[in-house]
Every structure is written in structure tokens, then in C-alpha cells.
Amino acid sequence: MIGRGIRLGAILGIPIRVDYSWIVIAVLLTAGMAVGLGESFPYLGLLSRLLLGLSACLLLFASVLAHELSHAVIALRHDVGIRSITLFIFGGAAEMLEEPRSAQAEFSIAIAGPIMSLALAGLFGAFYAMGLGLVPPPFMDVTLRLAIWNVILVAFNIVPGFPLDGGRVLRAALWGIWGELAPATRVATAVGSFFGMLVMFLGLMYVFVFDNLIGGVWFFLIGMFLRYAARASYRQMLVRQALEGVTARDLMTSDVPCVPPEMTLEAVVDEVILPRGIVEVPVVDRGLLVGMLSFKSFRGKGRAALESLTASDVMTRDFLEETISPDEDASKVLARLGSDDHRLAVVSGGVLAGIVSREDALRRLSLILELREERQNRA
């Protein structure tokens, strides 16, 4: 649903990324803050205003990140894996690898973000109250804005429309009452889609009634995003339910060409890469997976190097993050594959059992789901 963007690092083992759209917001917010500070405090120079604006932008970034990390921490406590946290033009998202296992878990995960944002709003508000008369007014202005922004973040997220936090709380409540996830998600999604339409209508009102083009376009885009996010989240839930019982063993290719560590790169190219049309080869020593050999690691090397270097010389041993168990759920496998053109090694007891690529996984899943549908129709 969201582009991978720029990876900043990891917190608690969770990759933190910034979508390219956030850069646009950072520039606009910094520039807007500089203009606003210039109107309120004419004595400030341009550099001072830009630095204050950038500081406010970074603190807002940290606030949104804290909001999403709260979701992630509670999700991990409920044994729900988190693939990554991405900050983008409309806020942020902690991408879960699976659905929560209970309505209570869903509620706890959903409410954690607004609670964190409310706490941050109170913290910035307290700093503002304590700093009045003691701290220069421009700094107080930034502090007050941060308190207000966090309140707005809470207000926006508690709207009961899926996949916003309020929509997830609504889904948790309906799930608890009805005892089923699918109908609860369907209703919460409908509310989220309806809310998106209202925001789009508000955008049109801004343009044609209030003659505010920029504000209208902004609201219209937010509404479109909410409608898209609601539908995409619902489809994702349906796919996860359809994949129940499907594991990596069902998706993997077991007939995988392997090479021994002592095999020369020339032989690897001539006997494996060119004939099989693959660019990544497992390196196996006495049945155990010891590394992964990628064509990228030695592409461009001369003939002499290919004749003298072996697979063990250039293979990567840092492949544990790219290995999965044969019993790994299919939904988690697809989440780990993402949209990248790479493969996962299926390993059992250190022994290579197979390889899963995104293309092969989707093809096999399509066949599995088609066969399931045929069986249901026959029944």
C-alpha cells in the first residue's frame, strides 16, 4: 500500500523507512513555518526561521514515529510481527505481518498510538506552560504548535473508519460482539470508505464554495487516500484468511540447483547460471546451507578472476535473515518477500529444503486458491 522509501535504520529490530512523499511535506512544512514565524516575529532572520521550522518538522516526525512505534510494541507483545514502519505524506503506518489473534489484541494495538500522541500533546503543552516568560517566544510558538499537531493527530486517527486507529477500535468492538473478524472488518471498512467520501466532498466545498483551491485539493487527496486504504486493507485481510493453512512448504521450489564452496565462479556461470537462467545460487557443503552466491557479487570480474575465485570466496554468509522455516505461514512469506526481486531460502535443521521467489509464490498460490474454490463448488 505504501512505497518502501528510504531506510533510516531499525528500532527493536523493526525497519524504519521514510516514503519519498514525506520529503515533500518536510519541505512545505519547514517553509510554511519559516513564513509564519516571520509574520509573528519580524525580528527573526531567515536562517533562524528556517532552523526553527526544520526543528519543528523533525519533532513532528519524531511524534509520528513514536505513535507508530507504540502500535508496533503492543503488537509484538501480542505476538503479531511487524514488517516495517513507514512515514509518508499522510502520516505513518506500522505494517503488521498478520491479523491480531483476538479482539482484545486488536483494541490494545489500535489504541496505543492515540494514547502516545495524547501523551506527547500533554508533554509539549506542559513545556509551553512552564516556559512562558522564561523561554524566548519563538521557541514557545514551536512548542505550542507541536502540542496542537499531536492533538490533531489524535483527533484524525480516532475517526471510526478503517484502517485509521478509530476504525480498528470499531472493528475490535464488533469483533468482540459478533465473534468473527470478516464481518467486523467489512463494516469498519464501509465506515472508513464513507468517511473518505465525506472528506472528498469537504474538499470540493473548499474549492467551489470557499474558493480555497489548495485546501480543497489537500482534503480531496486525503479522502481519496482513505478510501483506497480502507479497500486495500480489507482485501489484504481477505487474502490472509484465504491463505490460512498454506505454508512455505507449499510455495517453495524444492528442485534447486546448488553449488559446492570449492566450485570456481567460471564453472558456476557455465554450468548453473547460464543454463538455468538464475542469478542467485545456494552454496551447500555436505547438505548444509553455508552461503548464498549472487551474480551481482562478481559481475564484471575478468576471466582470470572467474577461473581462480571459488563460490566460498564471494558468497555471502549473512543470509540468516533471508531464511524461513518450511512451516512458515504463507502470509508471512509474502510479507517478507515484499515487492523486491529476491528469494528466500527454506531451511530445516540447517539443510536447504527449497527456495521461494515472489513470482513462484504467487503462481503457486493462484493454483492453490483455484483448487480450493473448485473443491468448495463441488461440495
Short mmCIF file of C-alpha atoms in Angstrom, two decimals:
data_model
loop_
_atom_site.label_atom_id
_atom_site.label_comp_id
_atom_site.label_asym_id
_atom_site.label_seq_id
_atom_site.Cartn_x
_atom_site.Cartn_y
_atom_site.Cartn_z
CA MET A 1 0.00 0.00 0.00
CA ILE A 2 2.93 2.30 0.68
CA GLY A 3 6.25 2.57 -1.11
CA ARG A 4 9.34 1.30 0.65
CA GLY A 5 11.12 4.67 0.51
CA ILE A 6 14.40 5.41 2.28
CA ARG A 7 15.50 3.15 5.11
CA LEU A 8 16.75 5.14 8.11
CA GLY A 9 17.65 2.22 10.35
CA ALA A 10 15.84 -0.07 12.76
CA ILE A 11 14.32 0.19 16.24
CA LEU A 12 13.61 -3.01 18.18
CA GLY A 13 14.55 -4.86 15.01
CA ILE A 14 11.81 -3.06 13.04
CA PRO A 15 13.00 -1.30 9.84
CA ILE A 16 12.15 2.42 9.84
CA ARG A 17 11.54 3.97 6.43
CA VAL A 18 10.57 7.36 5.10
CA ASP A 19 8.49 7.44 1.95
CA TYR A 20 9.62 9.97 -0.64
CA SER A 21 6.33 11.81 -0.20
CA TRP A 22 7.37 12.75 3.35
CA ILE A 23 10.24 14.81 1.91
CA VAL A 24 7.65 16.96 0.12
CA ILE A 25 5.80 17.52 3.39
CA ALA A 26 9.07 18.28 5.22
CA VAL A 27 9.98 20.99 2.71
CA LEU A 28 6.48 22.52 2.70
CA LEU A 29 6.19 22.40 6.49
CA THR A 30 9.63 23.93 7.05
CA ALA A 31 8.94 26.70 4.53
CA GLY A 32 5.46 27.34 5.94
CA MET A 33 6.82 27.54 9.48
CA ALA A 34 9.51 29.98 8.36
CA VAL A 35 6.89 32.24 6.78
CA GLY A 36 4.60 32.04 9.82
CA LEU A 37 7.42 32.78 12.25
CA GLY A 38 8.44 35.75 10.11
CA GLU A 39 4.94 37.21 10.40
CA SER A 40 4.77 36.65 14.17
CA PHE A 41 8.38 37.59 14.93
CA PRO A 42 9.65 40.04 12.28
CA TYR A 43 12.97 40.46 14.08
CA LEU A 44 13.99 36.86 13.32
CA GLY A 45 16.39 36.36 10.43
CA LEU A 46 15.66 33.94 7.60
CA LEU A 47 18.22 31.39 8.79
CA SER A 48 16.79 31.38 12.33
CA ARG A 49 13.27 30.91 10.99
CA LEU A 50 14.34 28.07 8.71
CA LEU A 51 16.17 26.31 11.56
CA LEU A 52 13.15 26.64 13.85
CA GLY A 53 10.89 25.39 11.07
CA LEU A 54 13.17 22.42 10.42
CA SER A 55 13.30 21.65 14.16
CA ALA A 56 9.50 21.67 14.33
CA CYS A 57 9.37 19.37 11.30
CA LEU A 58 11.82 16.89 12.84
CA LEU A 59 9.94 16.89 16.16
CA LEU A 60 6.69 16.23 14.31
CA PHE A 61 8.50 13.40 12.51
CA ALA A 62 9.55 12.01 15.91
CA SER A 63 5.98 12.35 17.21
CA VAL A 64 4.52 10.36 14.31
CA LEU A 65 7.28 7.77 14.69
CA ALA A 66 6.52 7.45 18.43
CA HIS A 67 2.83 6.99 17.54
CA GLU A 68 3.62 4.13 15.15
CA LEU A 69 6.20 2.57 17.47
CA SER A 70 3.52 2.38 20.15
CA HIS A 71 1.39 0.29 17.79
CA ALA A 72 4.40 -1.88 16.97
CA VAL A 73 5.46 -2.50 20.59
CA ILE A 74 1.97 -3.58 21.66
CA ALA A 75 1.64 -5.71 18.51
CA LEU A 76 4.88 -7.53 19.36
CA ARG A 77 3.59 -8.15 22.89
CA HIS A 78 0.60 -9.88 21.32
CA ASP A 79 2.89 -11.97 19.06
CA VAL A 80 1.95 -10.01 15.94
CA GLY A 81 5.01 -9.43 13.77
CA ILE A 82 5.80 -6.01 12.30
CA ARG A 83 7.36 -5.87 8.87
CA SER A 84 8.31 -2.18 8.96
CA ILE A 85 7.25 1.32 9.94
CA THR A 86 6.93 3.82 7.10
CA LEU A 87 6.31 7.56 7.40
CA PHE A 88 4.62 9.08 4.36
CA ILE A 89 2.73 12.13 3.18
CA PHE A 90 -0.42 11.46 5.24
CA GLY A 91 1.25 10.25 8.44
CA GLY A 92 2.69 6.82 9.12
CA ALA A 93 1.94 3.11 9.14
CA ALA A 94 3.21 0.14 11.13
CA GLU A 95 2.76 -2.76 8.71
CA MET A 96 1.72 -5.94 10.52
CA LEU A 97 2.64 -9.35 9.13
CA GLU A 98 -0.65 -10.87 10.27
CA GLU A 99 -4.00 -10.03 11.81
CA PRO A 100 -4.25 -9.88 15.62
CA ARG A 101 -5.48 -13.13 17.13
CA SER A 102 -8.26 -11.63 19.23
CA ALA A 103 -10.50 -8.58 19.50
CA GLN A 104 -8.73 -7.61 22.73
CA ALA A 105 -5.35 -7.67 20.99
CA GLU A 106 -6.73 -5.58 18.12
CA PHE A 107 -8.11 -2.99 20.56
CA SER A 108 -4.85 -2.78 22.53
CA ILE A 109 -2.76 -2.34 19.38
CA ALA A 110 -5.11 0.26 17.88
CA ILE A 111 -5.49 2.43 20.97
CA ALA A 112 -1.75 2.55 21.74
CA GLY A 113 -0.98 5.15 19.04
CA PRO A 114 -3.59 7.75 20.08
CA ILE A 115 -2.58 7.33 23.73
CA MET A 116 1.05 8.08 22.82
CA SER A 117 0.08 11.13 20.73
CA LEU A 118 -2.14 12.39 23.55
CA ALA A 119 0.75 11.98 25.99
CA LEU A 120 3.07 13.90 23.66
CA ALA A 121 0.48 16.67 23.30
CA GLY A 122 0.35 16.92 27.09
CA LEU A 123 4.15 16.91 27.31
CA PHE A 124 4.57 19.72 24.77
CA GLY A 125 1.71 21.59 26.43
CA ALA A 126 3.42 21.29 29.81
CA PHE A 127 6.71 22.57 28.36
CA TYR A 128 4.81 25.50 26.89
CA ALA A 129 3.17 26.35 30.22
CA MET A 130 6.42 26.08 32.17
CA GLY A 131 8.42 28.06 29.62
CA LEU A 132 6.15 31.11 29.37
CA GLY A 133 8.14 34.18 30.33
CA LEU A 134 11.35 32.16 30.63
CA VAL A 135 11.98 30.88 27.10
CA PRO A 136 12.12 33.15 24.01
CA PRO A 137 8.67 33.46 22.36
CA PRO A 138 9.67 31.83 19.02
CA PHE A 139 10.57 28.61 20.84
CA MET A 140 7.28 28.77 22.74
CA ASP A 141 5.44 29.18 19.43
CA VAL A 142 7.03 25.99 18.07
CA THR A 143 6.26 24.11 21.31
CA LEU A 144 2.60 25.16 21.21
CA ARG A 145 2.31 24.13 17.56
CA LEU A 146 3.71 20.68 18.37
CA ALA A 147 1.13 20.25 21.14
CA ILE A 148 -1.65 21.25 18.74
CA TRP A 149 -0.34 19.00 15.95
CA ASN A 150 -0.36 15.99 18.26
CA VAL A 151 -3.93 16.77 19.31
CA ILE A 152 -4.89 16.96 15.62
CA LEU A 153 -3.13 13.63 15.07
CA VAL A 154 -5.25 12.08 17.82
CA ALA A 155 -8.48 13.65 16.52
CA PHE A 156 -7.85 12.44 12.98
CA ASN A 157 -6.88 8.91 13.99
CA ILE A 158 -9.82 8.26 16.31
CA VAL A 159 -12.32 8.70 13.47
CA PRO A 160 -14.09 5.29 13.39
CA GLY A 161 -13.11 4.44 9.83
CA PHE A 162 -10.85 1.52 8.96
CA PRO A 163 -7.82 1.47 8.67
CA LEU A 164 -7.49 4.51 10.96
CA ASP A 165 -6.96 3.74 14.64
CA GLY A 166 -10.58 4.59 15.42
CA GLY A 167 -11.68 2.20 12.69
CA ARG A 168 -9.56 -0.56 14.20
CA VAL A 169 -11.13 0.14 17.60
CA LEU A 170 -14.56 -0.12 15.96
CA ARG A 171 -13.51 -3.39 14.32
CA ALA A 172 -12.30 -4.72 17.67
CA ALA A 173 -15.64 -3.86 19.29
CA LEU A 174 -17.67 -5.51 16.51
CA TRP A 175 -15.32 -8.48 16.50
CA GLY A 176 -15.83 -8.89 20.24
CA ILE A 177 -19.63 -8.70 19.86
CA TRP A 178 -20.02 -10.89 16.77
CA GLY A 179 -17.08 -13.20 17.35
CA GLU A 180 -15.97 -13.02 13.69
CA LEU A 181 -13.27 -10.89 12.10
CA ALA A 182 -14.52 -10.75 8.49
CA PRO A 183 -17.92 -9.06 9.05
CA ALA A 184 -16.39 -6.70 11.61
CA THR A 185 -13.75 -5.68 9.07
CA ARG A 186 -16.37 -5.29 6.34
CA VAL A 187 -18.43 -2.84 8.43
CA ALA A 188 -15.36 -0.89 9.63
CA THR A 189 -14.15 -0.68 6.03
CA ALA A 190 -17.53 0.66 4.86
CA VAL A 191 -17.38 3.35 7.54
CA GLY A 192 -13.82 4.22 6.51
CA SER A 193 -14.80 4.45 2.85
CA PHE A 194 -17.80 6.64 3.74
CA PHE A 195 -15.59 8.94 5.82
CA GLY A 196 -13.20 9.20 2.87
CA MET A 197 -16.10 10.30 0.66
CA LEU A 198 -17.08 12.95 3.23
CA VAL A 199 -13.53 14.32 3.25
CA MET A 200 -13.53 14.39 -0.56
CA PHE A 201 -16.85 16.26 -0.50
CA LEU A 202 -15.36 18.71 2.02
CA GLY A 203 -12.50 19.26 -0.41
CA LEU A 204 -14.95 20.12 -3.20
CA MET A 205 -16.75 22.52 -0.84
CA TYR A 206 -13.47 24.26 -0.09
CA VAL A 207 -12.80 24.73 -3.81
CA PHE A 208 -16.23 25.76 -5.11
CA VAL A 209 -17.85 27.37 -2.04
CA PHE A 210 -14.97 28.84 -0.04
CA ASP A 211 -12.70 29.46 -3.06
CA ASN A 212 -9.78 27.72 -1.33
CA LEU A 213 -8.06 25.68 -4.04
CA ILE A 214 -5.04 24.48 -2.04
CA GLY A 215 -7.08 23.43 1.00
CA GLY A 216 -9.69 21.78 -1.20
CA VAL A 217 -7.17 19.75 -3.19
CA TRP A 218 -5.48 18.69 0.04
CA PHE A 219 -8.73 17.44 1.61
CA PHE A 220 -9.74 15.72 -1.64
CA LEU A 221 -6.43 13.83 -1.79
CA ILE A 222 -6.76 12.77 1.87
CA GLY A 223 -10.27 11.48 1.17
CA MET A 224 -9.09 9.52 -1.86
CA PHE A 225 -6.27 8.01 0.17
CA LEU A 226 -8.64 6.97 2.98
CA ARG A 227 -11.00 5.25 0.53
CA TYR A 228 -8.11 3.44 -1.15
CA ALA A 229 -6.53 2.45 2.19
CA ALA A 230 -9.84 1.10 3.51
CA ARG A 231 -10.42 -1.09 0.46
CA ALA A 232 -6.80 -2.24 0.27
CA SER A 233 -6.77 -3.19 3.96
CA TYR A 234 -9.97 -5.19 3.57
CA ARG A 235 -8.61 -7.05 0.53
CA GLN A 236 -5.43 -7.76 2.47
CA MET A 237 -7.46 -9.28 5.30
CA LEU A 238 -9.38 -11.48 2.84
CA VAL A 239 -6.13 -12.69 1.28
CA ARG A 240 -4.71 -13.53 4.71
CA GLN A 241 -7.81 -15.54 5.56
CA ALA A 242 -7.65 -17.34 2.21
CA LEU A 243 -4.03 -18.28 2.93
CA GLU A 244 -4.79 -19.98 6.23
CA GLY A 245 -3.17 -23.42 6.25
CA VAL A 246 -0.81 -22.62 3.37
CA THR A 247 2.88 -22.71 4.33
CA ALA A 248 6.27 -22.07 2.78
CA ARG A 249 6.47 -25.80 2.02
CA ASP A 250 3.52 -25.37 -0.37
CA LEU A 251 5.11 -22.38 -2.12
CA MET A 252 8.76 -23.38 -2.37
CA THR A 253 10.62 -24.90 -5.28
CA SER A 254 12.44 -27.95 -3.97
CA ASP A 255 14.41 -28.73 -7.14
CA VAL A 256 17.00 -26.03 -6.53
CA PRO A 257 20.42 -26.02 -8.24
CA CYS A 258 23.18 -25.75 -5.63
CA VAL A 259 26.94 -25.42 -5.85
CA PRO A 260 29.72 -26.59 -3.51
CA PRO A 261 32.00 -23.99 -1.85
CA GLU A 262 35.05 -25.08 -3.87
CA MET A 263 33.39 -24.64 -7.29
CA THR A 264 35.03 -21.92 -9.39
CA LEU A 265 32.98 -18.93 -10.47
CA GLU A 266 33.65 -19.83 -14.10
CA ALA A 267 32.05 -23.23 -13.54
CA VAL A 268 29.14 -21.65 -11.66
CA VAL A 269 28.43 -19.36 -14.61
CA ASP A 270 28.84 -22.03 -17.30
CA GLU A 271 27.08 -24.90 -15.52
CA VAL A 272 24.40 -23.21 -13.41
CA ILE A 273 23.71 -19.53 -14.04
CA LEU A 274 23.62 -19.54 -17.85
CA PRO A 275 21.84 -22.90 -18.38
CA ARG A 276 19.24 -22.29 -15.63
CA GLY A 277 18.81 -18.55 -16.12
CA ILE A 278 19.16 -17.70 -12.43
CA VAL A 279 21.19 -15.00 -10.70
CA GLU A 280 21.35 -16.35 -7.13
CA VAL A 281 22.61 -19.80 -6.15
CA PRO A 282 22.70 -21.51 -2.72
CA VAL A 283 26.11 -22.77 -1.62
CA VAL A 284 25.80 -26.15 0.09
CA ASP A 285 28.51 -28.10 1.92
CA ARG A 286 27.68 -31.73 2.80
CA GLY A 287 23.97 -30.97 2.67
CA LEU A 288 24.10 -27.86 4.86
CA LEU A 289 23.43 -24.36 3.54
CA VAL A 290 26.58 -22.30 4.17
CA GLY A 291 26.03 -19.25 1.98
CA MET A 292 24.30 -17.58 -0.95
CA LEU A 293 26.10 -16.70 -4.17
CA SER A 294 24.73 -13.79 -6.17
CA PHE A 295 25.79 -13.00 -9.72
CA LYS A 296 25.89 -9.32 -8.69
CA SER A 297 28.78 -10.07 -6.31
CA PHE A 298 31.16 -10.99 -9.12
CA ARG A 299 29.63 -9.40 -12.21
CA GLY A 300 32.23 -7.50 -14.18
CA LYS A 301 35.21 -9.52 -12.95
CA GLY A 302 37.70 -10.61 -15.57
CA ARG A 303 38.15 -14.12 -16.93
CA ALA A 304 41.23 -14.72 -14.78
CA ALA A 305 39.29 -13.89 -11.61
CA LEU A 306 36.44 -16.20 -12.59
CA GLU A 307 38.91 -19.03 -13.10
CA SER A 308 40.71 -18.52 -9.77
CA LEU A 309 37.93 -17.46 -7.37
CA THR A 310 35.55 -20.01 -5.87
CA ALA A 311 31.99 -19.76 -4.61
CA SER A 312 33.22 -19.59 -1.00
CA ASP A 313 35.38 -16.55 -1.84
CA VAL A 314 32.49 -14.28 -2.82
CA MET A 315 29.39 -15.86 -1.28
CA THR A 316 27.58 -14.03 1.49
CA ARG A 317 27.26 -15.75 4.84
CA ASP A 318 24.89 -13.11 6.16
CA PHE A 319 21.85 -14.94 4.81
CA LEU A 320 20.06 -15.91 8.03
CA GLU A 321 17.61 -13.02 7.64
CA GLU A 322 16.69 -14.47 4.25
CA THR A 323 15.86 -17.96 5.56
CA ILE A 324 12.49 -19.28 6.65
CA SER A 325 11.08 -22.49 8.06
CA PRO A 326 9.07 -24.86 5.83
CA ASP A 327 6.14 -24.33 8.24
CA GLU A 328 6.16 -20.51 7.92
CA ASP A 329 2.69 -19.12 7.13
CA ALA A 330 2.21 -18.09 3.51
CA SER A 331 1.05 -14.60 4.51
CA LYS A 332 4.29 -14.03 6.41
CA VAL A 333 6.31 -15.39 3.48
CA LEU A 334 4.67 -12.94 1.06
CA ALA A 335 5.16 -10.08 3.51
CA ARG A 336 8.87 -10.86 3.80
CA LEU A 337 9.24 -11.16 0.04
CA GLY A 338 7.55 -7.78 -0.39
CA SER A 339 7.87 -6.26 -3.85
CA ASP A 340 11.60 -6.89 -4.17
CA ASP A 341 13.00 -9.28 -6.74
CA HIS A 342 14.76 -11.54 -4.25
CA ARG A 343 14.31 -15.06 -2.91
CA LEU A 344 14.03 -16.71 0.49
CA ALA A 345 15.82 -19.93 1.38
CA VAL A 346 13.63 -22.53 3.09
CA VAL A 347 15.82 -24.25 5.67
CA SER A 348 15.07 -27.10 8.06
CA GLY A 349 17.74 -28.11 10.57
CA GLY A 350 20.38 -26.26 8.58
CA VAL A 351 19.54 -28.26 5.45
CA LEU A 352 18.25 -26.43 2.38
CA ALA A 353 14.72 -27.64 1.62
CA GLY A 354 13.85 -25.22 -1.18
CA ILE A 355 13.70 -21.65 -2.45
CA VAL A 356 10.73 -19.27 -2.55
CA SER A 357 10.59 -16.38 -5.02
CA ARG A 358 7.74 -13.88 -5.26
CA GLU A 359 6.90 -14.95 -8.80
CA ASP A 360 6.80 -18.66 -7.92
CA ALA A 361 4.87 -18.00 -4.70
CA LEU A 362 2.14 -16.01 -6.47
CA ARG A 363 1.84 -18.62 -9.21
CA ARG A 364 1.52 -21.49 -6.74
CA LEU A 365 -0.89 -19.51 -4.54
CA SER A 366 -3.11 -18.83 -7.53
CA LEU A 367 -3.23 -22.56 -8.25
CA ILE A 368 -3.89 -23.48 -4.60
CA LEU A 369 -6.74 -20.98 -4.25
CA GLU A 370 -8.24 -22.08 -7.57
CA LEU A 371 -8.21 -25.74 -6.48
CA ARG A 372 -9.77 -24.79 -3.13
CA GLU A 373 -12.57 -22.93 -4.90
CA GLU A 374 -13.25 -25.90 -7.17
CA ARG A 375 -13.48 -28.25 -4.18
CA GLN A 376 -15.88 -25.89 -2.40
CA ASN A 377 -18.07 -25.69 -5.52
CA ARG A 378 -18.15 -29.49 -5.79
CA ALA A 379 -19.10 -29.80 -2.13
#
